Amino acid sequence: MSTKDLFATRTSRMKASEIRELLKLLDQPGIISFAGGIPDPALFPADEFAAAFQRALGSDNRSMALQYSVSEGYLPLREWLVDHMRQIGVECGVDNVLITSGSQQALDYLGKLYLSPGDTALVGWPTYLGALAAFNAYEPRFDRLHMSGNRGASEYAAAAGEGAVKFAYLSPDFANPTGETVDLRGREDLLDLADDLNCAVIEDGAYQALRYDGEPIPPVLALELARKGSIQDCRTVYCGSFSKTLSPGLRVGWVVAAKPVISQLVLMKQAADLHSATINQMAVNDVARACFDTHIPKLRRVYGARRDTMLGALQRHMPDGVEWTRPEGGMFIWVTLPKGVNGADLLERALETVKVAFVPGQAFFPDATGSNTIRLSFSNSDEDTIREGICRLGDVLRA
Ligand SMILES: Cc1ncc(COP(=O)(O)O)c(C=O)c1O
């Protein structure tokens, strides 16, 4: 019997993330990487964090900062989040807020909360790879969430077979990997569908604050609240993150939902890690209160300019037959190559010949289709590097 024979069946669906494997190669000198969807470290509010950690470790606070704390999360941070959520249209109380170790942990818990083996998760096609990985551990089947509303509840329910459709997962603002935004009509249609299917909606707001142009669209949870009057009656679960705005390394995210959902997630958190790091929550609370509102416009300016530069460079350097999205925010542009051009092969060629990296798109599709797509991230390269990298990519594609 091999070691692996002892592993649970769920492990057979766990694969090394293509992105993580790839990131290991990117330390080589001279590589231009549009691969990882990561913030530019030059934009971290690092001085503010240095001061916040110093305060947390000062004599008044250190016994709390270094101690165990409650699973729900640091109360002042949850209070700040209640205010933040109100500003984006979601009225809730502190009891509706749970702090998680990044929003990735929330996705894992939500998979655990809703999915029995064989249940259906509706997801975008493509969708966030980390969500697929998180849900996969609970052995669901995936079905395609059509935002155009061209498939009704009965069709989804029939396709679900013996299991049930448990939730629809989406990142409605500037999704990873496509950069696309779901319009107001699409959000309302989704709520109708969820009501018809009696399933939950998992709204991933990881990039919500990073809008560079166009008008903000209310979160799905805000739209549902407007319909139902109270968060207690809402089926939408909102996942937020400080990773793209303040710092991913501190691993602080949050969930906003009806109390029964939060209570169950708290039990999961107690079983998994008791609570997120106390000192990190204290520091994030301090920094969010000190500078979130002034920091976001800075990020929007810099990332917005990088997006414009990448769109301009694509226009200039891509050969005929290549198409791409024009995101209003976030970190990604999604490129569709001519049929027959394989994104993974292109990556190999691009790394070898012109030292440019990106993520082949196939990994974002639950059924491993989409081989002629790639994801480009513009967030962590300056504008000259973006111009140079896209020019080189154009050369490889033409060759
Ligand atoms: C759409 C989306 N959701 C969630 C996450 C997880 O972020 P974190 O766990 O750092 O909050 C990411 C990270 O890239 C993401 O792109």
XYZ file of N, CA, C and O in Angstrom, residues 21 80 103-104 109 124 159 221 225 242 249 288 291 336 341-342 393:
68
model
N 2.979 27.132 -9.031
C 4.132 26.446 -9.612
C 4.923 27.394 -10.495
O 6.144 27.432 -10.479
N -15.452 48.727 12.115
C -15.026 49.513 10.937
C -15.666 48.919 9.676
O -16.118 49.653 8.782
N -9.707 36.126 2.237
C -11.011 35.655 1.773
C -10.906 34.228 1.256
O -11.903 33.538 1.111
N -9.681 33.769 1.008
C -9.513 32.375 0.583
C -10.058 31.418 1.648
O -10.680 30.415 1.335
N -14.363 27.662 3.794
C -15.440 27.428 4.765
C -16.805 27.362 4.082
O -17.683 26.603 4.491
N -18.535 30.768 -12.780
C -18.236 31.321 -14.096
C -17.343 30.369 -14.867
O -16.702 29.485 -14.299
N -30.000 19.379 -14.302
C -28.604 18.978 -14.529
C -27.921 18.542 -13.235
O -26.943 17.804 -13.255
N -25.282 41.676 -2.667
C -25.892 41.658 -1.330
C -26.710 42.931 -1.079
O -27.790 42.868 -0.478
N -30.621 43.035 -0.264
C -31.118 43.745 0.922
C -32.243 44.704 0.555
O -33.242 44.829 1.278
N -8.711 42.469 2.506
C -7.778 43.596 2.529
C -6.539 43.316 1.674
O -5.635 44.141 1.618
N -0.151 39.874 2.755
C 0.653 39.047 3.652
C 0.066 38.922 5.050
O 0.355 37.958 5.756
N -6.566 50.814 8.449
C -7.812 51.099 7.721
C -8.413 52.414 8.220
O -8.849 53.261 7.430
N -5.992 55.392 7.062
C -5.723 55.813 5.673
C -6.448 55.055 4.572
O -6.138 55.269 3.403
N -7.973 36.376 -25.568
C -8.349 35.187 -26.334
C -7.503 35.148 -27.595
O -7.504 36.088 -28.400
N -4.202 28.283 -31.160
C -2.999 28.737 -30.451
C -3.183 28.378 -28.979
O -4.167 28.756 -28.353
N -2.242 27.620 -28.450
C -2.379 27.118 -27.090
C -1.639 28.022 -26.101
O -0.450 28.296 -26.259
N 5.636 40.100 -26.289
C 4.610 39.071 -26.436
C 4.032 39.100 -27.856
O 3.781 38.056 -28.468
